[in-house]
Coordinates of C-alpha atoms (C1' of nucleotides) in Angstrom, one line a residue:
Chain D
M1 CA -85.2 -148.5 32.4
K2 CA -81.1 -150.1 32.9
D3 CA -80.5 -147.6 30.1
H4 CA -82.3 -144.6 31.5
L5 CA -80.8 -145.3 34.4
T6 CA -77.1 -145.1 32.9
D7 CA -78.2 -142.0 31.5
L8 CA -79.1 -140.5 34.5
L9 CA -75.8 -141.3 36.5
F10 CA -74.2 -140.6 33.1
N11 CA -74.9 -137.0 32.8
A12 CA -74.6 -136.5 37.0
V13 CA -71.2 -137.9 36.6
K14 CA -70.0 -135.8 34.2
Q15 CA -70.5 -132.5 36.1
L16 CA -67.9 -134.3 38.6
T17 CA -65.3 -135.5 36.3
D18 CA -65.0 -135.8 32.8
E19 CA -62.5 -138.8 33.2
L20 CA -65.1 -141.8 32.9
D21 CA -67.0 -143.1 29.5
Q22 CA -70.3 -144.3 29.6
N23 CA -69.8 -148.0 29.4
Q24 CA -67.8 -147.6 32.9
I25 CA -70.9 -147.2 34.8
V26 CA -71.7 -150.1 35.7
I27 CA -75.6 -150.9 36.8
E28 CA -75.9 -154.3 39.0
R29 CA -78.9 -156.0 40.3
P30 CA -78.5 -156.3 44.0
K31 CA -78.7 -159.6 45.2
L32 CA -81.1 -158.7 48.5
I33 CA -84.2 -156.9 48.4
E34 CA -83.1 -154.2 50.7
H35 CA -80.6 -153.3 48.5
G36 CA -83.3 -152.0 46.2
D37 CA -84.0 -152.9 42.5
F38 CA -80.8 -151.3 40.9
S39 CA -77.6 -150.3 42.5
T40 CA -74.2 -148.9 41.4
N41 CA -70.8 -149.1 42.6
I42 CA -69.7 -145.9 40.8
A43 CA -68.9 -143.8 43.5
L44 CA -66.4 -146.5 44.8
V45 CA -64.5 -146.6 41.2
L46 CA -64.4 -142.7 41.4
S47 CA -62.8 -142.6 44.6
K48 CA -59.3 -142.8 43.5
I49 CA -60.1 -140.5 40.8
L50 CA -61.5 -137.8 42.8
K51 CA -59.2 -138.5 45.7
K52 CA -62.4 -138.7 48.3
T53 CA -64.4 -141.0 50.0
P54 CA -66.5 -143.0 48.3
R55 CA -70.0 -142.2 50.5
D56 CA -68.8 -138.2 49.7
I57 CA -68.9 -139.0 46.4
A58 CA -72.1 -140.8 46.1
Q59 CA -73.8 -137.9 47.8
L60 CA -72.7 -135.8 45.4
I61 CA -73.8 -137.8 42.7
L62 CA -77.6 -137.9 44.3
D63 CA -77.6 -134.4 44.7
K64 CA -76.9 -134.0 40.8
L65 CA -79.2 -136.9 40.0
P66 CA -82.8 -134.9 38.4
E67 CA -86.1 -135.7 40.1
T68 CA -87.5 -139.1 38.5
T69 CA -91.0 -140.7 38.7
H70 CA -89.3 -144.3 38.0
F71 CA -88.0 -144.3 41.6
D72 CA -89.5 -143.7 44.8
K73 CA -86.3 -143.5 46.8
I74 CA -82.6 -143.4 46.0
E75 CA -80.0 -144.0 48.9
I76 CA -76.3 -144.5 49.7
A77 CA -75.3 -148.0 51.6
G78 CA -72.0 -149.8 52.7
A79 CA -69.0 -148.9 51.2
G80 CA -70.5 -146.1 49.1
F81 CA -73.2 -148.4 46.8
L82 CA -76.0 -146.5 45.5
N83 CA -79.3 -148.4 45.8
F84 CA -82.2 -147.5 43.8
F85 CA -85.8 -148.6 44.3
L86 CA -88.7 -148.6 41.9
S87 CA -91.7 -146.9 42.8
P88 CA -95.6 -148.2 42.1
F89 CA -95.8 -145.8 38.7
S90 CA -92.5 -148.3 37.6
H91 CA -94.4 -151.2 39.2
Q92 CA -97.3 -150.6 37.4
A93 CA -95.6 -150.4 33.9
I94 CA -93.3 -153.6 34.6
I95 CA -96.4 -155.7 35.0
N96 CA -98.6 -154.3 32.4
Q97 CA -95.5 -155.1 29.9
V98 CA -95.0 -158.5 30.6
I99 CA -98.6 -158.9 30.0
E100 CA -98.9 -157.0 26.9
E101 CA -95.5 -158.7 25.1
K102 CA -96.8 -162.3 26.8
D103 CA -95.1 -164.9 24.7
N104 CA -92.4 -162.5 23.6
Y105 CA -91.6 -161.5 26.8
G106 CA -87.6 -161.6 27.7
G107 CA -86.8 -161.7 24.4
N108 CA -85.3 -158.9 22.1
K109 CA -84.0 -158.1 18.3
K110 CA -79.8 -157.9 19.6
G111 CA -79.8 -160.6 16.7
K112 CA -81.4 -158.7 14.2
S113 CA -82.1 -161.5 11.8
R114 CA -78.6 -162.4 11.7
K115 CA -77.7 -166.3 10.6
V116 CA -76.3 -168.3 13.3
Q117 CA -75.4 -172.0 13.0
I118 CA -75.2 -174.4 15.8
E119 CA -74.1 -177.3 15.8
F120 CA -74.4 -180.3 18.7
V121 CA -74.7 -184.0 19.6
S122 CA -73.2 -184.2 15.8
A123 CA -72.3 -188.5 17.2
N124 CA -70.6 -190.7 15.2
P125 CA -73.4 -193.3 14.2
T126 CA -71.5 -196.4 15.7
G127 CA -73.6 -196.8 18.8
P128 CA -77.0 -195.3 20.7
L129 CA -76.9 -192.0 22.5
H130 CA -75.8 -191.9 25.8
V131 CA -75.7 -189.4 28.9
G132 CA -72.8 -187.5 27.2
H133 CA -74.7 -186.9 24.5
G134 CA -77.7 -185.9 26.4
R135 CA -76.0 -183.3 27.9
G136 CA -74.7 -182.3 24.5
A137 CA -78.5 -182.3 23.2
A138 CA -79.8 -180.1 26.2
I139 CA -77.4 -177.5 26.1
G140 CA -76.8 -177.0 22.3
D141 CA -80.3 -176.6 22.2
S142 CA -81.3 -174.6 24.8
I143 CA -78.6 -171.9 23.4
A144 CA -80.4 -172.4 19.8
R145 CA -83.6 -171.1 21.5
L146 CA -81.6 -168.6 23.3
F147 CA -80.5 -167.5 20.2
E148 CA -83.7 -167.7 18.4
F149 CA -85.4 -165.5 21.4
S150 CA -82.8 -162.7 20.9
G151 CA -83.7 -162.5 17.1
W152 CA -81.3 -164.5 15.3
S153 CA -82.2 -166.5 12.6
V154 CA -80.7 -170.1 14.0
T155 CA -79.7 -173.0 12.0
R156 CA -79.7 -176.5 14.2
E157 CA -76.9 -178.8 12.6
F158 CA -75.7 -182.4 13.0
Y159 CA -72.4 -183.6 11.6
Y160 CA -72.3 -187.2 11.0
N161 CA -69.2 -189.0 11.0
D162 CA -70.1 -191.6 8.5
A163 CA -66.3 -192.2 7.1
G164 CA -63.4 -193.3 8.1
A165 CA -61.9 -196.0 10.6
Q166 CA -64.6 -196.3 13.1
I167 CA -66.9 -197.1 10.2
D168 CA -64.9 -200.0 9.6
N169 CA -65.0 -201.3 12.8
L170 CA -69.1 -200.9 13.0
M171 CA -69.6 -203.0 9.5
H172 CA -67.0 -205.7 10.7
S173 CA -68.3 -205.9 14.3
V174 CA -71.9 -206.2 12.5
K175 CA -70.4 -209.2 9.8
A176 CA -69.0 -210.8 12.4
H177 CA -72.4 -211.2 14.2
C178 CA -73.8 -212.2 11.1
L179 CA -71.4 -215.4 10.7
N180 CA -72.2 -215.8 14.2
I181 CA -69.0 -214.6 15.5
K182 CA -69.9 -213.2 19.1
P183 CA -67.7 -210.7 20.9
D184 CA -66.1 -213.2 23.8
H185 CA -65.1 -215.5 20.6
K186 CA -61.4 -215.2 19.5
D187 CA -61.9 -213.8 16.2
F188 CA -64.2 -211.0 16.9
P189 CA -62.8 -207.9 15.7
E190 CA -59.9 -206.6 18.3
N191 CA -61.4 -203.0 18.1
G192 CA -64.7 -204.1 17.8
Y193 CA -68.2 -202.9 19.2
R194 CA -69.3 -204.9 21.8
G195 CA -72.7 -203.6 22.7
S196 CA -76.0 -205.8 22.4
Y197 CA -77.3 -203.8 19.9
I198 CA -74.8 -204.5 17.6
A199 CA -76.4 -208.2 17.5
D200 CA -79.6 -206.5 16.8
I201 CA -78.5 -204.7 13.5
A202 CA -77.1 -208.1 12.2
K203 CA -80.5 -210.0 12.9
D204 CA -82.2 -207.4 11.0
Y205 CA -79.8 -207.2 8.0
L206 CA -79.6 -211.1 7.9
A207 CA -83.9 -210.5 8.1
K208 CA -83.8 -208.2 5.1
T209 CA -85.6 -205.3 6.9
S210 CA -85.8 -202.3 5.6
I211 CA -85.0 -199.0 7.3
Q212 CA -86.5 -195.1 6.9
C213 CA -83.4 -192.8 7.4
A214 CA -83.8 -189.4 6.3
G215 CA -86.5 -189.9 4.3
H216 CA -85.0 -192.9 2.2
K217 CA -85.6 -196.1 2.5
I218 CA -82.4 -198.5 3.2
Q219 CA -83.1 -202.2 2.5
A220 CA -80.7 -204.8 3.7
S221 CA -79.8 -207.3 1.5
G222 CA -78.5 -209.9 3.8
D223 CA -75.8 -210.6 2.1
I224 CA -72.9 -211.8 4.4
N225 CA -70.1 -210.7 2.0
D226 CA -71.3 -207.8 0.6
E227 CA -69.6 -205.4 3.2
D228 CA -71.1 -202.1 1.4
S229 CA -74.4 -203.3 2.2
I230 CA -73.7 -203.9 6.1
R231 CA -72.0 -200.7 6.2
I232 CA -75.0 -198.6 4.8
F233 CA -77.6 -200.5 6.7
S234 CA -75.5 -200.4 10.0
I235 CA -75.1 -196.4 9.9
A236 CA -79.1 -196.4 8.6
Y237 CA -80.1 -197.9 11.2
L238 CA -78.0 -196.2 14.0
R239 CA -79.2 -192.8 12.4
N240 CA -83.0 -193.9 13.0
E241 CA -82.2 -195.2 15.8
Q242 CA -80.7 -192.2 17.3
D243 CA -83.3 -189.9 15.6
K244 CA -86.1 -191.4 17.7
D245 CA -84.3 -190.9 20.8
L246 CA -83.7 -187.0 19.9
E247 CA -87.0 -186.6 19.0
A248 CA -87.9 -187.9 22.3
F249 CA -85.8 -185.4 24.0
Q250 CA -87.6 -182.9 22.1
T251 CA -84.6 -181.9 20.1
T252 CA -84.7 -181.2 16.5
F253 CA -82.6 -180.5 13.5
N254 CA -82.8 -178.2 10.6
V255 CA -79.7 -179.7 8.6
Y256 CA -77.1 -183.1 8.6
T257 CA -74.4 -183.0 7.2
L258 CA -72.6 -186.2 6.3
E259 CA -69.0 -186.6 6.3
S260 CA -69.0 -188.7 3.3
D261 CA -70.3 -185.7 1.3
L262 CA -67.6 -183.8 2.0
Y263 CA -65.4 -186.4 0.3
K264 CA -68.0 -187.3 -2.6
N265 CA -68.2 -183.3 -3.4
H266 CA -64.6 -183.2 -3.9
Q267 CA -64.8 -180.5 -0.7
V268 CA -61.4 -182.6 1.3
D269 CA -59.7 -182.2 -2.0
F270 CA -59.8 -178.8 -2.5
V271 CA -59.0 -177.9 1.3
V272 CA -56.1 -180.1 1.3
N273 CA -54.9 -178.4 -2.6
T274 CA -55.5 -175.3 -0.8
L275 CA -53.5 -175.7 1.7
I276 CA -50.5 -177.7 -0.1
K277 CA -50.8 -174.1 -2.8
E278 CA -50.8 -171.8 0.2
G279 CA -47.8 -173.5 1.6
H280 CA -48.3 -175.0 4.6
T281 CA -47.9 -178.0 4.3
Y282 CA -44.6 -180.8 3.7
E283 CA -44.2 -184.0 3.5
K284 CA -42.1 -186.3 6.2
D285 CA -42.3 -190.0 6.7
G286 CA -44.2 -190.8 4.2
A287 CA -47.0 -188.2 5.6
L288 CA -47.8 -185.0 4.7
W289 CA -47.9 -182.6 7.2
L290 CA -50.1 -179.5 8.5
R291 CA -47.7 -176.6 9.9
T292 CA -50.2 -175.8 12.6
T293 CA -47.5 -174.4 14.6
D294 CA -48.0 -171.4 12.3
F295 CA -51.4 -171.0 13.8
G296 CA -50.6 -171.2 17.3
D297 CA -50.8 -175.3 17.9
D298 CA -47.9 -176.3 20.0
K299 CA -47.3 -179.2 17.0
D300 CA -47.7 -180.0 13.6
R301 CA -50.1 -182.6 12.5
V302 CA -50.3 -185.0 9.9
M303 CA -53.3 -184.2 7.4
K304 CA -52.5 -187.5 4.7
K305 CA -51.5 -190.7 6.8
S306 CA -49.0 -192.6 4.7
D307 CA -51.8 -195.4 3.8
G308 CA -52.9 -192.3 1.8
D309 CA -55.9 -191.7 3.9
F310 CA -56.8 -188.0 5.3
T311 CA -56.9 -188.0 9.3
Y312 CA -60.3 -186.7 11.1
F313 CA -59.4 -183.2 11.1
V314 CA -59.1 -182.7 7.4
P315 CA -63.1 -183.2 6.3
D316 CA -63.6 -181.4 9.9
V317 CA -61.5 -178.5 8.2
A318 CA -63.6 -178.8 4.9
Y319 CA -66.9 -178.6 6.6
H320 CA -66.1 -175.5 8.6
L321 CA -64.9 -173.9 5.2
D322 CA -68.5 -175.0 4.1
K323 CA -70.2 -173.6 6.8
W324 CA -68.2 -170.3 6.5
T325 CA -68.9 -170.1 2.4
R326 CA -73.2 -170.8 3.8
G327 CA -72.5 -167.0 5.2
F328 CA -72.4 -167.9 8.9
I329 CA -70.3 -165.2 10.4
K330 CA -71.4 -166.7 13.7
V331 CA -71.1 -170.7 14.6
I332 CA -71.0 -172.6 17.5
N333 CA -70.2 -175.9 18.0
E334 CA -71.2 -178.0 21.2
Q335 CA -68.9 -180.9 21.9
G336 CA -67.3 -183.1 24.5
A337 CA -64.4 -181.7 26.4
D338 CA -62.3 -184.4 24.9
H339 CA -62.7 -182.6 21.5
H340 CA -60.8 -179.9 22.5
S341 CA -58.1 -180.8 20.9
T342 CA -59.4 -180.2 17.5
I343 CA -60.2 -176.2 18.1
S344 CA -56.6 -175.5 17.5
R345 CA -56.7 -177.4 14.0
V346 CA -59.5 -176.8 12.6
R347 CA -58.8 -173.0 13.2
A348 CA -55.2 -173.4 12.0
G349 CA -56.7 -175.5 9.0
L350 CA -58.9 -172.9 8.3
Q351 CA -56.5 -169.9 9.2
G352 CA -54.2 -171.9 6.4
L353 CA -57.0 -171.3 3.6
N354 CA -56.1 -167.6 3.3
K355 CA -60.0 -166.9 3.4
N356 CA -60.3 -164.0 5.7
I357 CA -61.6 -166.2 8.1
P358 CA -61.2 -164.7 12.0
K359 CA -59.0 -166.5 13.8
D360 CA -61.5 -167.3 16.7
W361 CA -64.0 -169.0 14.5
P362 CA -66.0 -171.0 15.1
E363 CA -66.9 -170.4 18.4
Y364 CA -66.9 -173.6 21.4
V365 CA -68.7 -174.6 24.0
L366 CA -67.3 -177.9 25.4
H367 CA -69.3 -179.9 28.3
Q368 CA -67.1 -181.7 30.7
M369 CA -67.6 -185.4 31.6
I370 CA -70.4 -186.7 33.0
T371 CA -69.9 -189.5 35.6
V372 CA -72.5 -191.3 36.0
M373 CA -73.0 -193.7 38.9
K374 CA -75.8 -196.6 39.4
N375 CA -76.0 -198.5 42.3
G376 CA -73.7 -197.0 44.5
A377 CA -70.6 -197.2 41.9
E378 CA -69.3 -195.5 38.6
V379 CA -70.6 -196.8 35.1
K380 CA -67.6 -196.8 32.8
I381 CA -68.9 -195.7 29.6
S382 CA -67.8 -197.5 26.6
K383 CA -69.2 -197.9 23.5
R384 CA -66.6 -201.2 22.8
A385 CA -66.7 -202.7 25.7
G386 CA -70.7 -201.9 25.8
S387 CA -71.5 -200.8 28.8
Y388 CA -73.8 -198.0 28.9
V389 CA -76.1 -195.6 30.2
T390 CA -78.1 -194.6 27.4
L391 CA -80.5 -190.9 26.8
K392 CA -83.1 -193.4 26.0
D393 CA -82.9 -195.0 29.2
L394 CA -82.7 -192.2 31.3
I395 CA -86.2 -190.1 29.5
D396 CA -87.9 -193.6 30.0
E397 CA -86.5 -193.8 34.1
V398 CA -86.3 -189.8 34.7
G399 CA -88.8 -188.3 32.2
C400 CA -87.5 -186.0 29.5
D401 CA -88.4 -182.6 31.2
A402 CA -86.6 -183.9 34.2
T403 CA -83.6 -184.9 32.3
R404 CA -83.5 -181.9 30.2
Y405 CA -83.2 -179.8 33.5
F406 CA -80.8 -181.9 35.0
L407 CA -78.3 -181.8 32.6
A408 CA -78.6 -177.9 31.5
A409 CA -79.0 -176.7 34.8
R410 CA -74.8 -177.0 35.1
R411 CA -72.5 -175.1 33.8
A412 CA -70.9 -176.8 30.9
D413 CA -67.4 -176.5 32.2
S414 CA -67.8 -178.6 35.4
Q415 CA -67.8 -182.3 35.8
L416 CA -70.9 -183.4 37.4
I417 CA -72.0 -186.7 38.4
F418 CA -75.3 -188.0 37.4
D419 CA -76.5 -190.6 39.9
I420 CA -79.2 -192.6 38.3
D421 CA -80.9 -193.7 41.5
L422 CA -80.8 -190.3 43.0
A423 CA -82.2 -189.0 39.7
K424 CA -85.2 -191.8 40.3
S425 CA -85.9 -191.4 43.6
Q426 CA -85.9 -187.6 43.2
S427 CA -87.7 -187.2 40.4
N428 CA -90.8 -186.4 42.8
D429 CA -89.1 -183.3 44.1
N430 CA -86.5 -182.8 41.2
P431 CA -86.4 -178.7 40.8
V432 CA -88.0 -179.0 37.8
Y433 CA -91.5 -179.9 39.3
Y434 CA -90.8 -177.2 41.8
I435 CA -90.7 -174.6 38.8
Q436 CA -93.9 -176.5 37.0
Y437 CA -95.9 -176.7 40.0
A438 CA -95.5 -172.3 40.2
H439 CA -97.1 -172.8 36.8
A440 CA -99.6 -174.9 37.2
R441 CA -100.8 -173.2 40.6
I442 CA -101.1 -169.5 39.0
E443 CA -103.1 -171.2 36.4
G444 CA -105.2 -173.1 39.1
V445 CA -105.9 -169.3 40.6
L446 CA -106.7 -167.8 37.4
N447 CA -109.3 -170.4 36.5
Q448 CA -110.9 -169.9 39.4
W449 CA -111.1 -166.3 39.3
K450 CA -113.1 -166.9 36.0
G451 CA -112.5 -163.4 34.5
D452 CA -110.8 -163.1 31.3
R453 CA -107.0 -163.3 31.9
N454 CA -106.4 -161.6 28.5
K455 CA -107.8 -158.2 29.4
L456 CA -106.1 -158.4 32.9
W457 CA -104.1 -155.0 33.1
I458 CA -103.5 -152.2 35.9
D459 CA -104.5 -148.9 35.1
T460 CA -104.7 -146.9 38.4
M461 CA -101.2 -147.0 40.4
P462 CA -100.8 -150.2 42.4
S463 CA -100.2 -150.2 45.7
F464 CA -97.6 -153.3 46.3
E465 CA -96.3 -153.4 49.8
T466 CA -95.0 -156.4 51.0
Q467 CA -91.4 -157.7 50.6
A468 CA -93.1 -160.8 48.6
E469 CA -94.5 -159.0 46.4
K470 CA -91.6 -156.5 45.6
K471 CA -89.3 -159.3 45.7
L472 CA -91.3 -161.0 43.0
I473 CA -91.4 -157.8 40.6
K474 CA -88.0 -157.3 40.7
R475 CA -87.5 -160.7 39.6
I476 CA -89.5 -160.5 37.0
S477 CA -88.1 -157.4 35.5
E478 CA -84.9 -159.1 35.5
F479 CA -85.7 -161.8 32.9
P480 CA -84.9 -160.1 29.9
E481 CA -81.5 -159.4 31.3
V482 CA -80.9 -162.4 32.3
V483 CA -81.9 -163.9 29.0
I484 CA -78.9 -161.6 27.0
L485 CA -76.9 -162.9 29.7
A486 CA -77.2 -166.2 29.3
T487 CA -76.8 -165.9 25.6
D488 CA -73.9 -163.9 25.8
E489 CA -72.2 -166.3 27.8
L490 CA -73.7 -169.4 25.7
A491 CA -75.1 -170.4 29.3
P492 CA -78.8 -171.8 29.8
H493 CA -78.0 -173.0 32.9
Q494 CA -78.4 -169.1 33.6
I495 CA -81.7 -169.8 32.6
T496 CA -82.7 -172.8 35.3
N497 CA -81.1 -170.8 38.1
F498 CA -83.6 -168.1 37.4
L499 CA -86.2 -169.7 37.0
K500 CA -85.5 -171.6 40.5
D501 CA -85.6 -168.4 42.2
C502 CA -88.5 -167.1 40.4
A503 CA -90.6 -169.6 41.5
A504 CA -89.5 -170.0 44.6
D505 CA -90.6 -165.7 44.8
L506 CA -94.0 -166.9 43.8
H507 CA -94.3 -169.8 46.3
S508 CA -94.0 -167.1 48.7
Y509 CA -96.1 -164.9 47.6
Y510 CA -98.8 -167.3 47.6
N511 CA -98.5 -168.7 51.1
D512 CA -98.2 -164.9 52.1
S513 CA -101.3 -163.4 50.2
K514 CA -104.3 -164.3 49.2
F515 CA -105.3 -163.1 45.5
L516 CA -108.9 -163.8 45.1
V517 CA -110.1 -161.0 47.6
D518 CA -113.2 -159.0 47.9
D519 CA -111.7 -155.7 46.9
E520 CA -111.4 -155.8 42.7
L521 CA -108.9 -153.2 42.7
T522 CA -106.6 -155.2 45.1
K523 CA -107.7 -158.8 43.4
I524 CA -106.7 -157.5 39.8
T525 CA -103.5 -156.1 40.8
R526 CA -102.5 -158.9 42.5
L527 CA -103.8 -161.3 39.5
A528 CA -102.3 -159.6 37.3
L529 CA -98.8 -159.7 39.1
I530 CA -99.1 -163.5 39.2
Y531 CA -100.2 -163.4 35.2
A532 CA -97.3 -162.0 34.4
T533 CA -95.3 -164.0 36.3
Q534 CA -97.1 -167.2 34.6
C535 CA -96.1 -165.7 31.3
V536 CA -92.1 -165.3 32.5
I537 CA -91.8 -169.0 34.0
K538 CA -93.6 -170.1 30.6
N539 CA -91.3 -168.1 28.4
G540 CA -87.9 -169.6 30.4
L541 CA -89.0 -172.7 30.4
A542 CA -89.6 -172.8 26.5
L543 CA -86.2 -171.8 26.3
L544 CA -85.0 -174.8 28.4
G545 CA -87.4 -177.5 25.9
I546 CA -89.4 -177.9 28.8
T547 CA -93.1 -178.2 29.3
A548 CA -95.4 -175.9 31.4
P549 CA -98.0 -177.6 32.6
K550 CA -101.6 -176.4 33.7
K551 CA -102.4 -178.8 36.2
M552 CA -99.9 -181.1 38.4
Chain A
rC1 C1' -43.2 -184.0 30.9
rU2 C1' -46.7 -180.6 28.4
rG3 C1' -51.8 -178.1 27.1
rC4 C1' -57.0 -176.9 28.8
rC5 C1' -61.1 -177.2 32.2
rC6 C1' -62.1 -178.0 37.4
rG7 C1' -61.3 -177.7 43.5
rU8 C1' -67.1 -173.8 47.3
rA9 C1' -71.8 -176.9 53.0
rG10 C1' -72.2 -183.9 54.6
rC11 C1' -73.7 -184.8 49.1
rU12 C1' -75.0 -182.5 44.3
rC13 C1' -74.4 -177.2 42.4
rA14 C1' -75.3 -171.5 41.7
rA15 C1' -72.9 -167.1 42.5
rU16 C1' -75.0 -161.3 37.5
rC17 C1' -67.5 -160.9 33.4
rG18 C1' -63.3 -157.7 41.0
rG19 C1' -68.6 -156.1 45.0
rA20 C1' -72.2 -155.4 50.3
rU21 C1' -73.6 -160.7 55.5
rA22 C1' -70.7 -166.6 49.6
rG23 C1' -76.3 -168.8 48.3
rA24 C1' -80.2 -173.1 46.7
rG25 C1' -82.0 -178.4 46.6
rC26 C1' -80.9 -182.8 48.9
rA27 C1' -80.1 -184.9 54.0
rC28 C1' -80.8 -183.4 59.4
rC29 C1' -84.5 -180.3 63.7
rA30 C1' -88.8 -177.4 64.9
rG31 C1' -93.6 -175.1 63.1
rC32 C1' -97.5 -173.9 59.5
rC33 C1' -103.6 -177.1 55.6
rU34 C1' -112.6 -176.5 58.1
rU35 C1' -109.8 -170.6 53.1
rC36 C1' -107.0 -169.9 45.7
rU37 C1' -102.9 -176.8 44.6
rA38 C1' -98.5 -178.5 51.7
rA39 C1' -95.0 -181.5 44.5
rG40 C1' -95.8 -175.6 48.9
rC41 C1' -93.9 -171.8 52.9
rU42 C1' -91.6 -170.1 57.6
rG43 C1' -87.8 -170.6 61.0
rG44 C1' -82.7 -173.3 62.9
rG45 C1' -78.0 -176.1 62.4
rG46 C1' -73.7 -177.0 58.7
rG47 C1' -68.3 -172.3 55.1
rU48 C1' -60.6 -170.4 56.8
rU49 C1' -64.3 -170.8 48.9
rA50 C1' -58.1 -176.9 48.6
rC51 C1' -53.5 -174.5 50.3
rA52 C1' -49.7 -170.2 50.5
rG53 C1' -48.3 -165.8 48.7
rG54 C1' -49.3 -161.8 45.8
rU55 C1' -52.7 -157.2 43.0
rU56 C1' -56.5 -153.3 45.7
rC57 C1' -61.2 -149.2 49.2
rG58 C1' -62.8 -154.9 48.1
rA59 C1' -61.1 -161.6 45.6
rU60 C1' -65.3 -167.6 45.2
rU61 C1' -63.8 -164.4 40.9
rC62 C1' -57.5 -161.8 38.4
rC63 C1' -51.7 -163.3 38.5
rU64 C1' -47.6 -166.9 40.7
rG65 C1' -46.3 -171.5 43.0
rU66 C1' -48.3 -176.3 45.7
rC67 C1' -52.0 -180.2 46.0
rG68 C1' -55.9 -182.7 44.1
rG69 C1' -59.3 -184.7 40.3
rG70 C1' -60.9 -184.9 34.7
rC71 C1' -59.6 -184.7 29.4
rA72 C1' -56.2 -184.4 25.6
rG73 C1' -51.2 -184.7 23.8
rG74 C1' -51.9 -191.5 18.4
rC75 C1' -50.4 -191.3 10.9
rC76 C1' -57.2 -193.4 16.2
rA77 C1' -62.2 -190.5 16.2

RNA sequence: CUGCCCGUAGCUCAAUCGGAUAGAGCACCAGCCUUCUAAGCUGGGGGUUACAGGUUCGAUUCCUGUCGGGCAGGCCA
């Protein structure tokens, strides 16, 4: 419909001037129903070129537009906007289309089955997942669902930093507990983790428990001096915990990549050697440096420390080379904003490999930090201090659906305040229930009708008269465009906003009109409309990983 | 000090890559259930979009500066 309108306008404008190409024609969806179903500002854009007032130009374009069955009315409004109002013929077509496509309505094939990889959460296995990881999970998983709905072949991936100094830290913390050295003791590792979960790990380790992790059984030796065993057991323990939390959050992954494997398979060595060979490195102060300034960084970075270890971003580069080698032309990394400095380093490292990797590859979505409030005070999240608001706590207290909604409903790049008490007290009138309620209400009506909803279809020209009906039809017709927008912008919150509006339109309609009326034609028409709405809400909620209940 | 993100109703957040009268929810006020789910609807109050300039038909959006918040700038991850 939008494309059709663009064609019509382009052909009309061509008769006035040839100084305009097709992609300059912008079709918008007006906010107010009084402004129609579509509108264009083309006359305002042309006023400078044609040296006429926008309203005069709008009239000229209007005169050149051919007759069409799609629109009832086209009018000039405001400063010179052209507003288009859909005809009953179009209303019928839209509703029937939704009913026909059902679960697929709103999706598209723009991805053409191309591969996209989305990495998110990627928490270090040094503690339970907290609210910040939850935000990453909600946003990352929803982006993945959006890409699937847009016809991409999606791989969801989780990267474990299971090597490096923080893991040693973890091991020493657990070991201290095994030796009965508590966090407040002077011999407890200075940078150790002080959360109570460390004691749990130590207890299970001493009890020689076995843990299921990534399909393998990891058995604790119970030997206090066996640091490797403590390390492996601790990682397995925490990975297992994280997996359970993510499962409860309706989030799954296809691939888990371990940092330690990048060392084992010599991928890190390969990256370092290639960078040396390509002449992007130098030695200084006993360390090996990468000249990232060649690629836009403001400072060169150390790759290999004077003690022989690599800095964290070197395996990151190796990991991304691996992604590239696996054929992912499109890669999206969802991370916390505290990682923003790694972007330039990873990209610089990849450029230095001279493998024709695009400069802006991979793409990043960075979510800002969450401020957690509890009992009117800010909770500082610190793994080392052991203060926590875990994802599990949230799911238990607020519920999976509401938590996912809340965390996905805001732009990633705005800081947000999560008030635990407020979330709990409002759990009953949380916006997500408002949307789910609309879905359940429709289900109730359809059940009482007792007809076969799969045979719902409008085959005579419908007469939708009320504002409520027109608004609702316009809304559901916008869904495919919202999906495209949300996917292009990597912004799931567009879906939550849309659903809230869609539910509001439905509730208004519900209070405005009765559906199960005596007149058969009116009844079928109205039921078809709300059934179509139910499909849209269901599909939208699915993009957010939120359930669509039939009863509430 | 430098770079990135942000600043919108009392509070939490939107605003279709520059559009029409800046919108929702919570909170507050007044109405609506003998009829399909009142977890709902209808109406009302509440704004100099941090501030000052600039660009143009038109700015919450783009540019410059100031103020305020967050995150980075470790041979930590």
